[in-house]
Tab-separated table of C-alpha atoms in Angstrom:
chain	number	residue	atom	x	y	z
A	1	MET	CA	129.688	79.497	148.520
A	2	ASN	CA	126.355	80.509	146.538
A	3	THR	CA	127.540	82.533	142.811
A	4	PRO	CA	125.173	85.725	143.591
A	5	LEU	CA	122.860	86.542	141.159
A	6	THR	CA	123.678	89.910	140.487
A	7	THR	CA	126.779	92.531	139.009
A	8	ASP	CA	127.258	96.003	139.531
A	9	LEU	CA	126.833	96.598	135.910
A	10	GLY	CA	123.005	95.952	136.114
A	11	ILE	CA	120.927	96.783	133.352
A	12	LEU	CA	123.527	96.233	130.827
A	13	SER	CA	125.048	93.732	131.283
A	14	ALA	CA	121.795	91.755	130.017
A	15	VAL	CA	123.323	92.342	126.576
A	16	GLY	CA	124.485	89.942	124.621
A	17	ASN	CA	125.247	86.326	124.534
A	18	THR	CA	121.462	86.105	122.411
A	19	PRO	CA	120.250	82.451	121.954
A	20	LEU	CA	120.952	81.611	118.963
A	21	VAL	CA	118.056	78.650	117.186
A	22	ARG	CA	117.575	76.602	114.055
A	23	LEU	CA	114.591	77.143	111.719
A	24	ARG	CA	111.909	73.978	112.145
A	25	ASP	CA	111.367	74.666	108.440
A	26	SER	CA	115.107	75.426	106.303
A	27	GLY	CA	113.851	73.602	102.279
A	28	SER	CA	115.806	70.834	101.323
A	29	GLY	CA	118.433	72.782	101.528
A	30	ALA	CA	121.281	73.862	104.609
A	31	GLY	CA	120.096	74.088	107.675
A	32	VAL	CA	118.888	77.841	108.349
A	33	LEU	CA	120.199	79.661	111.681
A	34	VAL	CA	118.357	82.839	113.484
A	35	LYS	CA	120.247	85.118	116.036
A	36	LEU	CA	117.672	85.838	118.393
A	37	GLU	CA	118.949	89.236	119.274
A	38	TYR	CA	115.431	90.746	120.454
A	39	LEU	CA	116.465	89.092	123.397
A	40	ASN	CA	118.533	92.260	124.637
A	41	PRO	CA	116.623	94.646	126.697
A	42	SER	CA	115.855	96.995	125.126
A	43	GLY	CA	114.477	94.168	122.613
A	44	SER	CA	116.625	94.939	119.458
A	45	VAL	CA	120.414	93.609	118.591
A	46	LYS	CA	121.192	97.461	119.176
A	47	ASP	CA	121.700	97.245	122.494
A	48	ARG	CA	125.350	96.276	121.618
A	49	MET	CA	125.876	99.151	119.042
A	50	ALA	CA	124.234	101.670	121.559
A	51	LEU	CA	127.151	100.912	124.856
A	52	ALA	CA	129.929	100.137	122.603
A	53	ILE	CA	129.651	104.237	121.173
A	54	ILE	CA	128.824	105.536	125.184
A	55	GLU	CA	131.307	103.553	126.887
A	56	ASP	CA	134.350	104.656	123.496
A	57	ALA	CA	133.291	108.258	123.471
A	58	GLU	CA	133.749	108.311	127.718
A	59	GLN	CA	136.787	106.143	127.365
A	60	ARG	CA	137.962	108.920	124.307
A	61	GLY	CA	137.301	111.638	126.688
A	62	GLU	CA	134.716	112.517	124.335
A	63	LEU	CA	131.880	111.986	126.352
A	64	LYS	CA	131.438	113.705	129.588
A	65	PRO	CA	129.032	114.172	133.439
A	66	GLY	CA	126.416	116.214	132.151
A	67	MET	CA	126.056	116.244	128.386
A	68	THR	CA	123.265	115.285	126.382
A	69	VAL	CA	124.020	112.970	123.192
A	70	VAL	CA	121.839	113.750	120.011
A	71	GLU	CA	121.284	111.108	117.457
A	72	TYR	CA	118.087	110.950	114.387
A	73	THR	CA	117.014	107.259	114.769
A	74	GLY	CA	112.998	105.561	113.404
A	75	GLY	CA	114.785	102.053	113.997
A	76	SER	CA	116.245	100.595	117.378
A	77	THR	CA	118.782	102.766	117.432
A	78	GLY	CA	117.001	104.762	119.441
A	79	PRO	CA	115.256	102.676	122.471
A	80	ALA	CA	119.329	101.058	122.553
A	81	LEU	CA	120.500	104.821	122.987
A	82	ALA	CA	117.892	105.662	124.857
A	83	LEU	CA	118.177	102.506	127.898
A	84	ALA	CA	121.912	102.683	127.306
A	85	CYS	CA	121.752	106.953	128.371
A	86	ARG	CA	119.409	106.744	131.241
A	87	ALA	CA	121.836	103.541	132.886
A	88	LYS	CA	125.106	105.716	132.351
A	89	GLY	CA	123.380	108.808	133.460
A	90	TYR	CA	122.971	110.647	130.617
A	91	GLU	CA	120.563	112.580	128.745
A	92	LEU	CA	119.872	111.610	125.484
A	93	LYS	CA	117.676	113.775	122.664
A	94	LEU	CA	115.888	112.064	119.679
A	95	VAL	CA	114.965	113.272	116.465
A	96	THR	CA	113.051	111.035	115.167
A	97	SER	CA	109.763	111.167	112.465
A	98	SER	CA	106.339	110.262	112.344
A	99	CYS	CA	107.219	107.253	109.334
A	100	PHE	CA	107.343	105.309	112.237
A	101	THR	CA	105.978	102.612	114.131
A	102	PRO	CA	104.159	104.426	117.976
A	103	GLU	CA	106.306	101.559	119.965
A	104	ARG	CA	109.290	102.299	118.607
A	105	LEU	CA	108.741	106.073	120.029
A	106	ALA	CA	106.757	105.158	122.742
A	107	MET	CA	109.790	102.774	123.841
A	108	MET	CA	112.060	105.469	123.677
A	109	SER	CA	110.241	108.179	125.930
A	110	ALA	CA	109.921	105.390	128.213
A	111	PHE	CA	113.427	105.604	128.635
A	112	GLY	CA	113.420	109.146	129.126
A	113	ALA	CA	115.196	110.308	125.400
A	114	ASP	CA	113.642	113.917	124.577
A	115	LEU	CA	111.991	113.547	121.395
A	116	GLU	CA	111.429	115.441	117.867
A	117	VAL	CA	109.094	113.417	116.113
A	118	LEU	CA	109.649	115.072	112.734
A	119	PRO	CA	106.188	114.927	109.951
A	120	ARG	CA	106.372	112.189	107.422
A	121	LYS	CA	107.202	112.733	103.641
A	122	SER	CA	105.320	110.125	102.346
A	123	PRO	CA	102.145	107.807	102.581
A	124	ASP	CA	104.773	104.827	101.641
A	125	GLY	CA	107.404	104.283	104.241
A	126	MET	CA	110.814	105.619	104.822
A	127	THR	CA	112.621	108.125	101.917
A	128	GLN	CA	115.729	110.247	101.920
A	129	GLU	CA	113.857	113.071	102.422
A	130	ASP	CA	112.821	111.739	106.174
A	131	VAL	CA	116.489	110.945	106.690
A	132	ALA	CA	117.823	114.649	104.773
A	133	GLY	CA	115.339	116.016	107.118
A	134	MET	CA	116.459	113.839	110.864
A	135	THR	CA	119.917	114.338	109.950
A	136	ASP	CA	120.044	118.449	109.061
A	137	ARG	CA	117.938	118.921	112.361
A	138	VAL	CA	120.459	116.737	114.598
A	139	ALA	CA	123.311	118.569	113.257
A	140	GLU	CA	121.977	121.872	114.598
A	141	LEU	CA	121.489	120.129	118.246
A	142	ALA	CA	124.960	118.241	118.277
A	143	ALA	CA	126.423	122.021	117.347
A	144	LEU	CA	125.697	123.392	120.511
A	145	PRO	CA	127.899	123.293	123.581
A	146	ASP	CA	127.676	119.665	126.140
A	147	TYR	CA	126.484	118.199	122.995
A	148	PHE	CA	127.051	114.698	121.824
A	149	SER	CA	126.050	113.081	118.622
A	150	THR	CA	127.081	109.830	118.464
A	151	ASP	CA	127.036	109.816	114.851
A	152	GLN	CA	126.081	106.420	114.344
A	153	PHE	CA	126.143	106.020	110.723
A	154	HIS	CA	130.279	106.900	110.773
A	155	ASN	CA	131.033	105.954	113.630
A	156	GLN	CA	133.797	102.698	113.792
A	157	ALA	CA	133.578	101.651	117.534
A	158	MET	CA	129.748	99.744	116.515
A	159	VAL	CA	131.907	97.567	114.364
A	160	GLU	CA	134.277	96.515	116.766
A	161	GLY	CA	131.755	96.537	119.193
A	162	TYR	CA	129.728	94.108	116.646
A	163	ARG	CA	133.066	91.871	116.108
A	164	ARG	CA	134.387	91.573	119.178
A	165	THR	CA	130.814	90.500	120.576
A	166	LEU	CA	127.891	89.328	118.315
A	167	GLY	CA	130.253	87.790	115.638
A	168	GLN	CA	132.413	85.868	118.210
A	169	GLU	CA	129.295	84.890	119.715
A	170	ILE	CA	128.274	83.429	116.466
A	171	LEU	CA	131.256	81.951	115.769
A	172	GLU	CA	131.486	80.230	119.095
A	173	GLN	CA	127.797	78.911	118.662
A	174	THR	CA	128.465	77.335	115.509
A	175	ASP	CA	131.846	76.411	116.329
A	176	GLY	CA	133.172	77.866	113.032
A	177	ARG	CA	130.917	76.208	110.852
A	178	LEU	CA	129.028	78.246	108.457
A	179	ALA	CA	128.629	78.427	104.633
A	180	ALA	CA	126.706	81.377	105.074
A	181	PHE	CA	126.099	85.111	106.914
A	182	CYS	CA	123.161	87.654	106.089
A	183	THR	CA	121.551	90.626	107.882
A	184	GLY	CA	120.357	94.275	106.784
A	185	VAL	CA	122.449	96.883	105.807
A	186	GLY	CA	121.116	100.430	108.932
A	187	THR	CA	123.887	101.388	109.884
A	188	GLY	CA	126.084	98.743	108.331
A	189	GLY	CA	128.101	98.170	111.458
A	190	THR	CA	126.063	94.527	112.667
A	191	LEU	CA	126.991	93.347	108.826
A	192	MET	CA	130.822	94.808	108.529
A	193	GLY	CA	130.996	93.967	112.398
A	194	VAL	CA	129.760	90.528	112.067
A	195	ALA	CA	132.014	90.356	109.056
A	196	LEU	CA	134.927	90.849	110.023
A	197	ALA	CA	135.109	87.796	112.629
A	198	ILE	CA	133.908	85.442	110.264
A	199	LYS	CA	135.937	86.768	107.490
A	200	GLU	CA	139.240	86.215	109.939
A	201	LYS	CA	138.611	82.783	111.488
A	202	VAL	CA	136.513	81.308	108.392
A	203	PRO	CA	137.732	83.102	104.891
A	204	SER	CA	134.996	80.611	102.745
A	205	CYS	CA	132.064	82.018	104.325
A	206	GLN	CA	129.297	83.644	101.967
A	207	VAL	CA	129.140	87.314	103.457
A	208	VAL	CA	125.244	88.632	102.136
A	209	ALA	CA	123.784	91.642	102.891
A	210	MET	CA	120.241	92.758	102.269
A	211	GLU	CA	118.685	95.601	101.147
A	212	PRO	CA	115.117	96.834	100.437
A	213	ALA	CA	113.756	95.474	96.916
A	214	SER	CA	111.988	99.226	96.634
A	215	SER	CA	115.632	100.123	97.813
A	216	PRO	CA	118.328	98.643	96.648
A	217	ALA	CA	121.497	101.656	96.525
A	218	LEU	CA	124.144	99.202	97.024
A	219	SER	CA	123.059	97.111	94.192
A	220	GLN	CA	121.601	99.664	91.490
A	221	GLY	CA	122.369	102.849	92.943
A	222	VAL	CA	118.519	103.097	92.897
A	223	VAL	CA	116.560	104.334	96.819
A	224	GLY	CA	113.067	104.841	97.250
A	225	PRO	CA	110.656	104.517	100.211
A	226	HIS	CA	110.324	100.577	101.828
A	227	GLN	CA	108.252	98.584	104.802
A	228	LEU	CA	111.595	97.777	106.532
A	229	GLN	CA	112.253	100.031	109.419
A	230	GLY	CA	115.678	99.966	111.358
A	231	LEU	CA	116.914	99.735	106.522
A	232	SER	CA	118.807	102.875	105.399
A	233	GLY	CA	117.636	102.322	102.356
A	234	GLY	CA	121.302	104.107	100.869
A	235	LYS	CA	124.944	103.947	100.753
A	236	SER	CA	126.124	103.674	103.696
A	237	PRO	CA	130.356	104.692	104.850
A	238	LEU	CA	130.989	102.468	106.955
A	239	VAL	CA	129.547	99.467	104.676
A	240	ASP	CA	133.075	98.080	103.043
A	241	LEU	CA	132.134	96.154	99.151
A	242	SER	CA	135.467	94.166	99.442
A	243	VAL	CA	134.811	92.241	102.483
A	244	ILE	CA	130.917	91.653	101.525
A	245	ASP	CA	130.831	88.806	98.847
A	246	SER	CA	126.803	89.286	97.591
A	247	VAL	CA	124.504	91.763	98.223
A	248	GLU	CA	120.613	90.096	97.634
A	249	THR	CA	116.976	92.063	98.045
A	250	ALA	CA	114.170	91.604	100.379
A	251	GLY	CA	110.656	93.046	99.635
A	252	ASP	CA	108.157	94.132	101.728
A	253	GLU	CA	105.822	91.793	100.946
A	254	GLU	CA	107.189	88.446	101.486
A	255	ALA	CA	108.969	90.535	104.366
A	256	ILE	CA	105.356	90.903	106.347
A	257	ALA	CA	104.757	87.756	105.241
A	258	THR	CA	107.737	85.537	106.851
A	259	ALA	CA	107.362	87.566	110.274
A	260	ALA	CA	104.010	86.524	110.799
A	261	ALA	CA	104.806	83.446	109.866
A	262	LEU	CA	107.893	82.635	112.277
A	263	VAL	CA	106.045	83.203	115.095
A	264	LYS	CA	102.913	81.125	114.104
A	265	THR	CA	106.052	77.817	113.226
A	266	ASP	CA	108.987	78.645	115.267
A	267	GLY	CA	107.444	81.071	118.342
A	268	ILE	CA	109.069	83.373	116.999
A	269	LEU	CA	108.064	87.461	118.038
A	270	ALA	CA	110.609	89.414	115.421
A	271	GLY	CA	109.601	92.225	113.007
A	272	ILE	CA	109.538	92.469	109.662
A	273	THR	CA	113.329	93.232	109.310
A	274	THR	CA	113.633	89.935	110.808
A	275	GLY	CA	111.424	88.470	108.199
A	276	ALA	CA	113.829	89.894	105.259
A	277	ASN	CA	116.737	88.092	106.218
A	278	VAL	CA	114.795	84.700	107.089
A	279	VAL	CA	114.115	85.734	102.927
A	280	VAL	CA	117.512	85.680	102.167
A	281	ALA	CA	118.962	83.113	104.116
A	282	ARG	CA	116.295	81.047	103.132
A	283	ARG	CA	116.941	81.584	99.531
A	284	LEU	CA	121.164	81.491	100.403
A	285	ALA	CA	120.290	77.838	102.072
A	286	GLU	CA	118.149	76.611	98.965
A	287	ARG	CA	121.920	77.265	97.478
A	288	LEU	CA	123.926	75.141	99.844
A	289	LYS	CA	125.038	71.600	100.459
A	290	PRO	CA	122.091	70.544	103.868
A	291	GLU	CA	124.758	69.725	105.338
A	292	ASP	CA	125.980	73.243	105.808
A	293	VAL	CA	124.078	75.820	108.448
A	294	VAL	CA	123.205	79.626	107.338
A	295	VAL	CA	122.779	82.413	109.990
A	296	THR	CA	120.628	84.714	110.098
A	297	ILE	CA	119.456	88.258	113.093
A	298	ALA	CA	116.095	88.321	114.362
A	299	VAL	CA	117.676	91.266	115.010
A	300	ASP	CA	113.617	93.305	116.736
A	301	SER	CA	110.907	92.443	118.849
A	302	GLY	CA	108.279	92.403	117.208
A	303	MET	CA	106.091	93.846	119.565
A	304	LYS	CA	107.190	96.904	117.677
A	305	TYR	CA	105.394	96.611	114.647
A	306	MET	CA	101.639	95.451	117.015
A	307	SER	CA	100.045	98.711	115.479
A	308	THR	CA	100.416	97.343	111.953
A	309	GLY	CA	98.680	95.002	112.163
A	310	ILE	CA	101.158	92.356	110.469
A	311	PHE	CA	100.583	89.566	113.101
A	312	GLY	CA	96.730	89.282	112.298
């Protein structure tokens, strides 16, 4: 009997089970492996988060047919939620800002999201003022009848979703032999979910949070504008520092340069935040032995950054 080529889950069945690849030039230290999360259907790691939050809300009876989902975003959460809501039949209202790349906004619209775009507060990148404006507007919308807020910065369902899927995949693909894991902090859900999975099986593994050098909120309590789209640049309530071994920073320029180089050296067309993740992963690798392994994440596709000109 032939194996069926399709499933009843539609496009959502394509979320997860992404490849883990070794970078060609990891320097003289440990090997650096990158989980290619931009191969998820909407082009980012956030597909896992969106699916986990929506299905958790459905199971708890908080999200029902006919309701409208609402969230603020400028990173990859928007396209991911738009995809999940389109696949499941929900309307989606997204509050965003003009400080984010037009490709992201176009993707959200393509999946059917209703966008409300607030004017940017600074020409230098995302600021906490941008976040505050978006947060306030979503709070107004969430108070309306038949609206459901995914509340991404406080929603524990995403942590469990990442622990159960992304964290377990990394453990299986490395056979549990990894010395360090690092990724940037947006909501903190990816970091915490993977950290909990890894620490349960490999307690000795270093779990490292990456944050923008110009907005080192976790390590120094300082916030400022930055170009690492998708990272909050602030403190997330989901982040439990007792689970994290250390915090490292990456600057805008080195992140951009690394993202531009990755597509030439390894064929990995990923965004600026992925560049920052690799900057920190290589830094960690230099401190470890050649037989060790460092894992990080290619969080989103470089296709969302073409208008920035970073790829030449």
